[in-house]
Amino acid sequence: MTSTAGARPALEVADVIREYGAAFRAQHGSWLTGTQHQALRDLAACRTAALGGHVEHCLDCGHDRIAYNSCRNRHCPKCQALSRAQWLDRQTKHLLPVAYFHVVFTLPGALAELALANPRVLYDALFQAAAQTLRAVAANPKRLGAQLGMLLVLHTWGQNLHHHPHVHAVVTGGGLSCNAQGVVDASPRWMACRPGFFLPVRVLSRVFRGQYLARLRQAFDQGQLVFPGQLAALADAAAFNRWLTPLGQKDWVVYAKRPFGGPEQVLKYLARYTHRVAISNQRLLSLAEGRVTFRYQDYADDHRSKTMTLSAEEFLRRFVQHVLPKGFVKVRHYGLLAPRGRDARLAVCRRLLLPATVVAALPGDASSAGSVTPAHVPTCPQCGGHRLIARELPAAAAPPPHGDSS
């Protein structure tokens, strides 16, 4: 008897691509990037005979179990679990026994088309502007006078798959004392935020707006931007500056979510958000007559759960716009958590945080909460035996699955 490993959702993004991806690429291939083409190919082939796999044979009952290889594309809804667990395991040693805050920086909708045409430049600027905003406001002696630890995660989507670039910042509720330029003191103290209060959001919003627009103007002056299609008129410097003027007069959306209670809550959040893709397979409800129906939360309507139906073409168009440029880093560390010199800075932080008021919160629980779960011992799904041998299936030569593949 032969079976295929694991149960899959009734409908997957890969199913939409397999059925309608060729037509979509034929119609829209001229504007798709190489990375977007590759993502569509990878997701369609993921956990199918096209990528090969292996057969596990049980020596006790003779049962054969086919398992196909994963594509490992970072935009694939099925391929994030292991990389997420390994990444979380590395992050546990960077956590401090303090409260953490969650701040979200969002680009105005007017910048969406320009960001789609220049994703690397505009997303880099989003990271830099958000990090510098937190750094500058926190370093101000009238605010906190400290260098913070910051982890920033880029998301480019809303629940309905529209383009909605924003970064989630997970920030320590305090930091090492520093001067107004953010340089840590030679003999620093730990400067804690007031309980339940981080930094004033209106100030963060204004500073973020100025930081981002300055970087956008610099990118224009250095010839880093392209203006295809309807954006062509903005290639003129005077027109570009006129277009930016209203953006400098509006409030930009920066908001602070409910603070985390400590390292354990941070790890739970990171487990959910750092390796998330634009839409999970579990949200897909149906694919019929060229239309995809999926579930989403309407944040404007008290987070109510609703359904949306799109043509397969529109669904794929929305999905591929969230495929990031090749090599683009979507999770970044700044301040106390910046990679260079991080271990030494964190050692100083832990020494300063050692008093009895926080000693109960020190790492034991945090590291266990984020560690990788040990791999289970493989067992035969038919008889429960452990005497399994594996035989490799070469790519494209594997037999087609008779059921669900892993």
mmCIF file of N, CA, C and O in Angstrom, residues 14-64:
data_model
loop_
_atom_site.group_PDB
_atom_site.id
_atom_site.type_symbol
_atom_site.label_atom_id
_atom_site.label_comp_id
_atom_site.label_asym_id
_atom_site.label_seq_id
_atom_site.Cartn_x
_atom_site.Cartn_y
_atom_site.Cartn_z
ATOM 1 N N ALA A 14 -0.987 27.475 -4.566
ATOM 2 C CA ALA A 14 -0.381 26.702 -5.651
ATOM 3 C C ALA A 14 -1.419 26.184 -6.637
ATOM 4 O O ALA A 14 -1.160 26.090 -7.850
ATOM 5 N N ASP A 15 -2.608 25.839 -6.156
ATOM 6 C CA ASP A 15 -3.664 25.356 -7.051
ATOM 7 C C ASP A 15 -4.099 26.443 -8.026
ATOM 8 O O ASP A 15 -4.350 26.172 -9.199
ATOM 9 N N VAL A 16 -4.199 27.672 -7.531
ATOM 10 C CA VAL A 16 -4.573 28.791 -8.397
ATOM 11 C C VAL A 16 -3.495 29.004 -9.458
ATOM 12 O O VAL A 16 -3.787 29.226 -10.641
ATOM 13 N N ILE A 17 -2.230 28.915 -9.046
ATOM 14 C CA ILE A 17 -1.127 29.117 -9.989
ATOM 15 C C ILE A 17 -1.100 28.003 -11.031
ATOM 16 O O ILE A 17 -0.930 28.260 -12.233
ATOM 17 N N ARG A 18 -1.278 26.755 -10.603
ATOM 18 C CA ARG A 18 -1.237 25.635 -11.552
ATOM 19 C C ARG A 18 -2.341 25.746 -12.596
ATOM 20 O O ARG A 18 -2.136 25.418 -13.762
ATOM 21 N N GLU A 19 -3.502 26.230 -12.178
ATOM 22 C CA GLU A 19 -4.631 26.276 -13.102
ATOM 23 C C GLU A 19 -4.644 27.533 -13.959
ATOM 24 O O GLU A 19 -5.022 27.492 -15.136
ATOM 25 N N TYR A 20 -4.212 28.656 -13.378
ATOM 26 C CA TYR A 20 -4.340 29.925 -14.101
ATOM 27 C C TYR A 20 -3.020 30.681 -14.271
ATOM 28 O O TYR A 20 -2.996 31.740 -14.882
ATOM 29 N N GLY A 21 -1.931 30.113 -13.742
ATOM 30 C CA GLY A 21 -0.649 30.809 -13.808
ATOM 31 C C GLY A 21 -0.127 31.002 -15.219
ATOM 32 O O GLY A 21 0.423 32.066 -15.547
ATOM 33 N N ALA A 22 -0.291 30.013 -16.091
ATOM 34 C CA ALA A 22 0.221 30.130 -17.462
ATOM 35 C C ALA A 22 -0.473 31.268 -18.199
ATOM 36 O O ALA A 22 0.178 32.075 -18.884
ATOM 37 N N ALA A 23 -1.795 31.353 -18.077
ATOM 38 C CA ALA A 23 -2.534 32.435 -18.727
ATOM 39 C C ALA A 23 -2.148 33.788 -18.140
ATOM 40 O O ALA A 23 -2.021 34.786 -18.863
ATOM 41 N N PHE A 24 -1.942 33.819 -16.832
ATOM 42 C CA PHE A 24 -1.546 35.072 -16.186
ATOM 43 C C PHE A 24 -0.187 35.537 -16.685
ATOM 44 O O PHE A 24 0.002 36.718 -17.023
ATOM 45 N N ARG A 25 0.775 34.613 -16.770
ATOM 46 C CA ARG A 25 2.106 34.992 -17.249
ATOM 47 C C ARG A 25 2.077 35.398 -18.707
ATOM 48 O O ARG A 25 2.794 36.309 -19.136
ATOM 49 N N ALA A 26 1.230 34.738 -19.505
ATOM 50 C CA ALA A 26 1.130 35.095 -20.923
ATOM 51 C C ALA A 26 0.611 36.513 -21.104
ATOM 52 O O ALA A 26 1.046 37.242 -22.004
ATOM 53 N N GLN A 27 -0.305 36.931 -20.246
ATOM 54 C CA GLN A 27 -0.897 38.260 -20.374
ATOM 55 C C GLN A 27 -0.075 39.341 -19.690
ATOM 56 O O GLN A 27 -0.021 40.480 -20.157
ATOM 57 N N HIS A 28 0.575 39.004 -18.575
ATOM 58 C CA HIS A 28 1.248 40.031 -17.775
ATOM 59 C C HIS A 28 2.752 39.817 -17.653
ATOM 60 O O HIS A 28 3.421 40.548 -16.917
ATOM 61 N N GLY A 29 3.286 38.859 -18.367
ATOM 62 C CA GLY A 29 4.693 38.519 -18.221
ATOM 63 C C GLY A 29 5.648 39.650 -18.520
ATOM 64 O O GLY A 29 6.771 39.682 -18.002
ATOM 65 N N SER A 30 5.225 40.627 -19.328
ATOM 66 C CA SER A 30 6.140 41.704 -19.721
ATOM 67 C C SER A 30 6.536 42.581 -18.543
ATOM 68 O O SER A 30 7.623 43.168 -18.540
ATOM 69 N N TRP A 31 5.665 42.702 -17.527
ATOM 70 C CA TRP A 31 6.016 43.542 -16.380
ATOM 71 C C TRP A 31 6.426 42.756 -15.149
ATOM 72 O O TRP A 31 6.873 43.340 -14.153
ATOM 73 N N LEU A 32 6.308 41.431 -15.193
ATOM 74 C CA LEU A 32 6.743 40.630 -14.053
ATOM 75 C C LEU A 32 8.271 40.603 -13.996
ATOM 76 O O LEU A 32 8.944 40.502 -15.017
ATOM 77 N N THR A 33 8.817 40.682 -12.799
ATOM 78 C CA THR A 33 10.262 40.580 -12.630
ATOM 79 C C THR A 33 10.679 39.109 -12.668
ATOM 80 O O THR A 33 9.852 38.195 -12.553
ATOM 81 N N GLY A 34 11.969 38.871 -12.825
ATOM 82 C CA GLY A 34 12.463 37.504 -12.808
ATOM 83 C C GLY A 34 12.150 36.803 -11.501
ATOM 84 O O GLY A 34 11.838 35.606 -11.478
ATOM 85 N N THR A 35 12.211 37.541 -10.393
ATOM 86 C CA THR A 35 11.912 36.967 -9.079
ATOM 87 C C THR A 35 10.440 36.589 -8.966
ATOM 88 O O THR A 35 10.089 35.572 -8.345
ATOM 89 N N GLN A 36 9.560 37.392 -9.563
ATOM 90 C CA GLN A 36 8.131 37.069 -9.542
ATOM 91 C C GLN A 36 7.838 35.838 -10.402
ATOM 92 O O GLN A 36 7.056 34.967 -10.013
ATOM 93 N N HIS A 37 8.461 35.771 -11.590
ATOM 94 C CA HIS A 37 8.322 34.565 -12.409
ATOM 95 C C HIS A 37 8.785 33.338 -11.639
ATOM 96 O O HIS A 37 8.118 32.291 -11.655
ATOM 97 N N GLN A 38 9.931 33.444 -10.977
ATOM 98 C CA GLN A 38 10.486 32.309 -10.240
ATOM 99 C C GLN A 38 9.569 31.896 -9.103
ATOM 100 O O GLN A 38 9.379 30.693 -8.846
ATOM 101 N N ALA A 39 8.987 32.856 -8.404
ATOM 102 C CA ALA A 39 8.083 32.530 -7.301
ATOM 103 C C ALA A 39 6.878 31.740 -7.811
ATOM 104 O O ALA A 39 6.466 30.754 -7.183
ATOM 105 N N LEU A 40 6.317 32.149 -8.942
ATOM 106 C CA LEU A 40 5.176 31.428 -9.499
ATOM 107 C C LEU A 40 5.561 30.001 -9.874
ATOM 108 O O LEU A 40 4.805 29.051 -9.627
ATOM 109 N N ARG A 41 6.742 29.839 -10.469
ATOM 110 C CA ARG A 41 7.194 28.493 -10.842
ATOM 111 C C ARG A 41 7.433 27.635 -9.595
ATOM 112 O O ARG A 41 7.033 26.467 -9.541
ATOM 113 N N ASP A 42 8.095 28.224 -8.601
ATOM 114 C CA ASP A 42 8.417 27.460 -7.392
ATOM 115 C C ASP A 42 7.171 27.015 -6.657
ATOM 116 O O ASP A 42 7.062 25.854 -6.230
ATOM 117 N N LEU A 43 6.231 27.923 -6.468
ATOM 118 C CA LEU A 43 5.027 27.580 -5.717
ATOM 119 C C LEU A 43 4.206 26.514 -6.419
ATOM 120 O O LEU A 43 3.610 25.653 -5.778
ATOM 121 N N ALA A 44 4.168 26.576 -7.757
ATOM 122 C CA ALA A 44 3.412 25.570 -8.506
ATOM 123 C C ALA A 44 4.033 24.192 -8.375
ATOM 124 O O ALA A 44 3.333 23.171 -8.371
ATOM 125 N N ALA A 45 5.358 24.139 -8.274
ATOM 126 C CA ALA A 45 6.056 22.851 -8.215
ATOM 127 C C ALA A 45 6.210 22.320 -6.804
ATOM 128 O O ALA A 45 6.545 21.144 -6.615
ATOM 129 N N CYS A 46 5.956 23.149 -5.801
ATOM 130 C CA CYS A 46 6.240 22.784 -4.413
ATOM 131 C C CYS A 46 5.508 21.508 -3.996
ATOM 132 O O CYS A 46 4.296 21.369 -4.201
ATOM 133 N N ARG A 47 6.258 20.583 -3.434
ATOM 134 C CA ARG A 47 5.737 19.314 -2.924
ATOM 135 C C ARG A 47 4.961 18.534 -3.984
ATOM 136 O O ARG A 47 3.888 17.979 -3.726
ATOM 137 N N THR A 48 5.532 18.535 -5.192
ATOM 138 C CA THR A 48 5.010 17.710 -6.278
ATOM 139 C C THR A 48 6.159 16.877 -6.839
ATOM 140 O O THR A 48 7.334 17.093 -6.514
ATOM 141 N N ALA A 49 5.817 15.967 -7.733
ATOM 142 C CA ALA A 49 6.829 15.112 -8.347
ATOM 143 C C ALA A 49 7.871 15.913 -9.112
ATOM 144 O O ALA A 49 8.991 15.441 -9.325
ATOM 145 N N ALA A 50 7.531 17.147 -9.509
ATOM 146 C CA ALA A 50 8.471 17.960 -10.278
ATOM 147 C C ALA A 50 9.759 18.240 -9.516
ATOM 148 O O ALA A 50 10.815 18.453 -10.127
ATOM 149 N N LEU A 51 9.703 18.261 -8.190
ATOM 150 C CA LEU A 51 10.888 18.535 -7.376
ATOM 151 C C LEU A 51 11.502 17.273 -6.791
ATOM 152 O O LEU A 51 12.468 17.344 -6.028
ATOM 153 N N GLY A 52 10.954 16.121 -7.157
ATOM 154 C CA GLY A 52 11.472 14.890 -6.591
ATOM 155 C C GLY A 52 11.055 14.714 -5.140
ATOM 156 O O GLY A 52 10.228 15.462 -4.609
ATOM 157 N N GLY A 53 11.631 13.718 -4.495
ATOM 158 C CA GLY A 53 11.282 13.453 -3.104
ATOM 159 C C GLY A 53 11.888 12.149 -2.656
ATOM 160 O O GLY A 53 12.987 11.784 -3.098
ATOM 161 N N HIS A 54 11.170 11.440 -1.800
ATOM 162 C CA HIS A 54 11.658 10.145 -1.359
ATOM 163 C C HIS A 54 10.470 9.266 -0.959
ATOM 164 O O HIS A 54 9.369 9.759 -0.713
ATOM 165 N N VAL A 55 10.739 7.976 -0.947
ATOM 166 C CA VAL A 55 9.748 7.001 -0.491
ATOM 167 C C VAL A 55 10.252 6.392 0.807
ATOM 168 O O VAL A 55 11.392 5.911 0.882
ATOM 169 N N GLU A 56 9.424 6.449 1.848
ATOM 170 C CA GLU A 56 9.737 5.778 3.104
ATOM 171 C C GLU A 56 9.052 4.413 3.097
ATOM 172 O O GLU A 56 7.830 4.327 2.935
ATOM 173 N N HIS A 57 9.847 3.363 3.256
ATOM 174 C CA HIS A 57 9.320 1.995 3.248
ATOM 175 C C HIS A 57 9.391 1.414 4.656
ATOM 176 O O HIS A 57 10.442 1.462 5.306
ATOM 177 N N CYS A 58 8.277 0.918 5.150
ATOM 178 C CA CYS A 58 8.220 0.328 6.483
ATOM 179 C C CYS A 58 8.592 -1.144 6.400
ATOM 180 O O CYS A 58 7.942 -1.927 5.682
ATOM 181 N N LEU A 59 9.636 -1.537 7.142
ATOM 182 C CA LEU A 59 10.083 -2.925 7.132
ATOM 183 C C LEU A 59 9.154 -3.835 7.927
ATOM 184 O O LEU A 59 9.235 -5.064 7.804
ATOM 185 N N ASP A 60 8.273 -3.248 8.729
ATOM 186 C CA ASP A 60 7.372 -4.066 9.543
ATOM 187 C C ASP A 60 6.111 -4.475 8.792
ATOM 188 O O ASP A 60 5.681 -5.621 8.864
ATOM 189 N N CYS A 61 5.505 -3.511 8.062
ATOM 190 C CA CYS A 61 4.238 -3.837 7.396
ATOM 191 C C CYS A 61 4.285 -3.665 5.878
ATOM 192 O O CYS A 61 3.308 -3.956 5.183
ATOM 193 N N GLY A 62 5.399 -3.141 5.358
ATOM 194 C CA GLY A 62 5.532 -2.988 3.915
ATOM 195 C C GLY A 62 4.894 -1.739 3.344
ATOM 196 O O GLY A 62 4.862 -1.556 2.125
ATOM 197 N N HIS A 63 4.387 -0.868 4.204
ATOM 198 C CA HIS A 63 3.728 0.348 3.720
ATOM 199 C C HIS A 63 4.745 1.310 3.114
ATOM 200 O O HIS A 63 5.826 1.528 3.665
ATOM 201 N N ASP A 64 4.421 1.902 1.965
ATOM 202 C CA ASP A 64 5.250 2.916 1.315
ATOM 203 C C ASP A 64 4.597 4.282 1.471
ATOM 204 O O ASP A 64 3.393 4.430 1.240
#
